[in-house]
């Protein structure tokens, strides 16, 4: 089965109708503008931001990594094509301007799930394979451990987190928790999806579980002694990936809920962009904040492309202006 039709079949399983936005969200939505639109049939899976401000975009429909400058959005540059693979998934910066990413062949089960590294530091971009994660199910979101060469990667099918050293290729299971699994009554096997580290906590979304969690971890990525899983919120729709701002507010994409939801530390939520019948951020797959003084308040949202009310579009990148937003004002 082709990768796109296979993934779409998983997304269509066990459908959930997102609950209506809270009453305050009608006063929102935050301002958005289109940064770049890819052709119909394109799926932008994940986005990372370089210190220079350029966006790195992994494509699921093709094994390609693109670079996109928000100041020159009409001209994305192809960084690399990964031959013999079908698509790319999670991406994370493990050291300055060095990015680890999930590269897979998702044509049929069992999937081939590899980790590659792209280094932008030299005069020429260096691309190298790190390792194959032999017993992986579906590697998905990724986040780097602070001050290390280690990346944590969500396994959406097995319901756990892998730990990969991008220098040595050493691979092991870092964390395995019931809250990372799909609910027992779900027909969709896609569970833990996006994950991020913030202030000593690992945050993750559970796609089939519609939920958002966190737990305290050690510097090496293992569970902290006595750590408990903290349920943060049920978002009422399948949740994909996330970003966390400096205040600790999480920004979560819902796919196929077609929204971006802000989530406070105490579980308060506000739908800040999109709706079930809107193409604004439809089929949002991931998001990341800008890193320059000009756009550090901008949340860049990647999408998989969608069809709504007879209109079809390809994946895109949308800029969401979060300046002045406080979750307390809308929860």
PDB file of N, CA and C in Angstrom, residues 32 42 54 57 60 67-68 95 104 115 117 128 170-171 174 182 203 266 276 286:
ATOM      1  N   UNK A  32      -3.368  34.810  11.105  1.00  0.00           N
ATOM      2  CA  UNK A  32      -2.537  33.868  10.359  1.00  0.00           C
ATOM      3  C   UNK A  32      -2.272  34.414   8.958  1.00  0.00           C
ATOM      4  N   UNK A  42       0.881  16.984  -1.658  1.00  0.00           N
ATOM      5  CA  UNK A  42       2.059  17.120  -0.796  1.00  0.00           C
ATOM      6  C   UNK A  42       1.647  17.102   0.667  1.00  0.00           C
ATOM      7  N   UNK A  54      15.670  30.053   9.059  1.00  0.00           N
ATOM      8  CA  UNK A  54      15.128  29.208   7.997  1.00  0.00           C
ATOM      9  C   UNK A  54      14.363  28.026   8.584  1.00  0.00           C
ATOM     10  N   UNK A  57      11.712  21.553   6.572  1.00  0.00           N
ATOM     11  CA  UNK A  57      10.437  20.869   6.410  1.00  0.00           C
ATOM     12  C   UNK A  57      10.676  19.439   5.944  1.00  0.00           C
ATOM     13  N   UNK A  60       6.319  13.857   3.988  1.00  0.00           N
ATOM     14  CA  UNK A  60       5.923  12.461   4.153  1.00  0.00           C
ATOM     15  C   UNK A  60       5.606  11.806   2.817  1.00  0.00           C
ATOM     16  N   UNK A  67      14.286  23.446   2.752  1.00  0.00           N
ATOM     17  CA  UNK A  67      14.571  24.635   3.544  1.00  0.00           C
ATOM     18  C   UNK A  67      13.724  25.768   2.991  1.00  0.00           C
ATOM     19  N   UNK A  68      13.081  26.497   3.887  1.00  0.00           N
ATOM     20  CA  UNK A  68      12.192  27.578   3.478  1.00  0.00           C
ATOM     21  C   UNK A  68      12.485  28.816   4.308  1.00  0.00           C
ATOM     22  N   UNK A  95      22.483  19.527  18.144  1.00  0.00           N
ATOM     23  CA  UNK A  95      23.558  20.465  18.470  1.00  0.00           C
ATOM     24  C   UNK A  95      23.429  21.604  17.478  1.00  0.00           C
ATOM     25  N   UNK A 104      11.965   7.014   6.657  1.00  0.00           N
ATOM     26  CA  UNK A 104      11.359   5.686   6.641  1.00  0.00           C
ATOM     27  C   UNK A 104      10.934   5.198   5.275  1.00  0.00           C
ATOM     28  N   UNK A 115      17.376   6.562  11.287  1.00  0.00           N
ATOM     29  CA  UNK A 115      17.696   7.902  11.762  1.00  0.00           C
ATOM     30  C   UNK A 115      18.863   8.429  10.934  1.00  0.00           C
ATOM     31  N   UNK A 117      21.247  12.148   9.944  1.00  0.00           N
ATOM     32  CA  UNK A 117      21.724  13.410  10.513  1.00  0.00           C
ATOM     33  C   UNK A 117      22.117  14.346   9.369  1.00  0.00           C
ATOM     34  N   UNK A 128      24.285  12.145   6.661  1.00  0.00           N
ATOM     35  CA  UNK A 128      24.799  10.812   6.980  1.00  0.00           C
ATOM     36  C   UNK A 128      23.755  10.004   7.743  1.00  0.00           C
ATOM     37  N   UNK A 170      24.000   4.428  19.086  1.00  0.00           N
ATOM     38  CA  UNK A 170      23.451   3.589  20.154  1.00  0.00           C
ATOM     39  C   UNK A 170      21.961   3.875  20.322  1.00  0.00           C
ATOM     40  N   UNK A 171      21.179   2.806  20.396  1.00  0.00           N
ATOM     41  CA  UNK A 171      19.725   2.914  20.454  1.00  0.00           C
ATOM     42  C   UNK A 171      19.179   2.076  21.603  1.00  0.00           C
ATOM     43  N   UNK A 174      13.844   4.371  26.009  1.00  0.00           N
ATOM     44  CA  UNK A 174      14.037   5.305  27.118  1.00  0.00           C
ATOM     45  C   UNK A 174      12.873   5.264  28.098  1.00  0.00           C
ATOM     46  N   UNK A 182      -2.238   3.429  22.631  1.00  0.00           N
ATOM     47  CA  UNK A 182      -3.596   3.740  22.198  1.00  0.00           C
ATOM     48  C   UNK A 182      -4.585   3.145  23.196  1.00  0.00           C
ATOM     49  N   UNK A 203       6.800  16.237  27.539  1.00  0.00           N
ATOM     50  CA  UNK A 203       5.402  16.403  27.164  1.00  0.00           C
ATOM     51  C   UNK A 203       5.128  15.559  25.932  1.00  0.00           C
ATOM     52  N   UNK A 266      -1.943  24.181  33.624  1.00  0.00           N
ATOM     53  CA  UNK A 266      -2.969  23.544  34.454  1.00  0.00           C
ATOM     54  C   UNK A 266      -4.061  22.872  33.641  1.00  0.00           C
ATOM     55  N   UNK A 276     -13.218  22.931  12.336  1.00  0.00           N
ATOM     56  CA  UNK A 276     -13.439  21.698  11.583  1.00  0.00           C
ATOM     57  C   UNK A 276     -13.714  21.970  10.113  1.00  0.00           C
ATOM     58  N   UNK A 286       2.323  19.675  12.640  1.00  0.00           N
ATOM     59  CA  UNK A 286       3.396  20.056  13.564  1.00  0.00           C
ATOM     60  C   UNK A 286       3.492  21.567  13.610  1.00  0.00           C
TER      61      UNK A 286
END
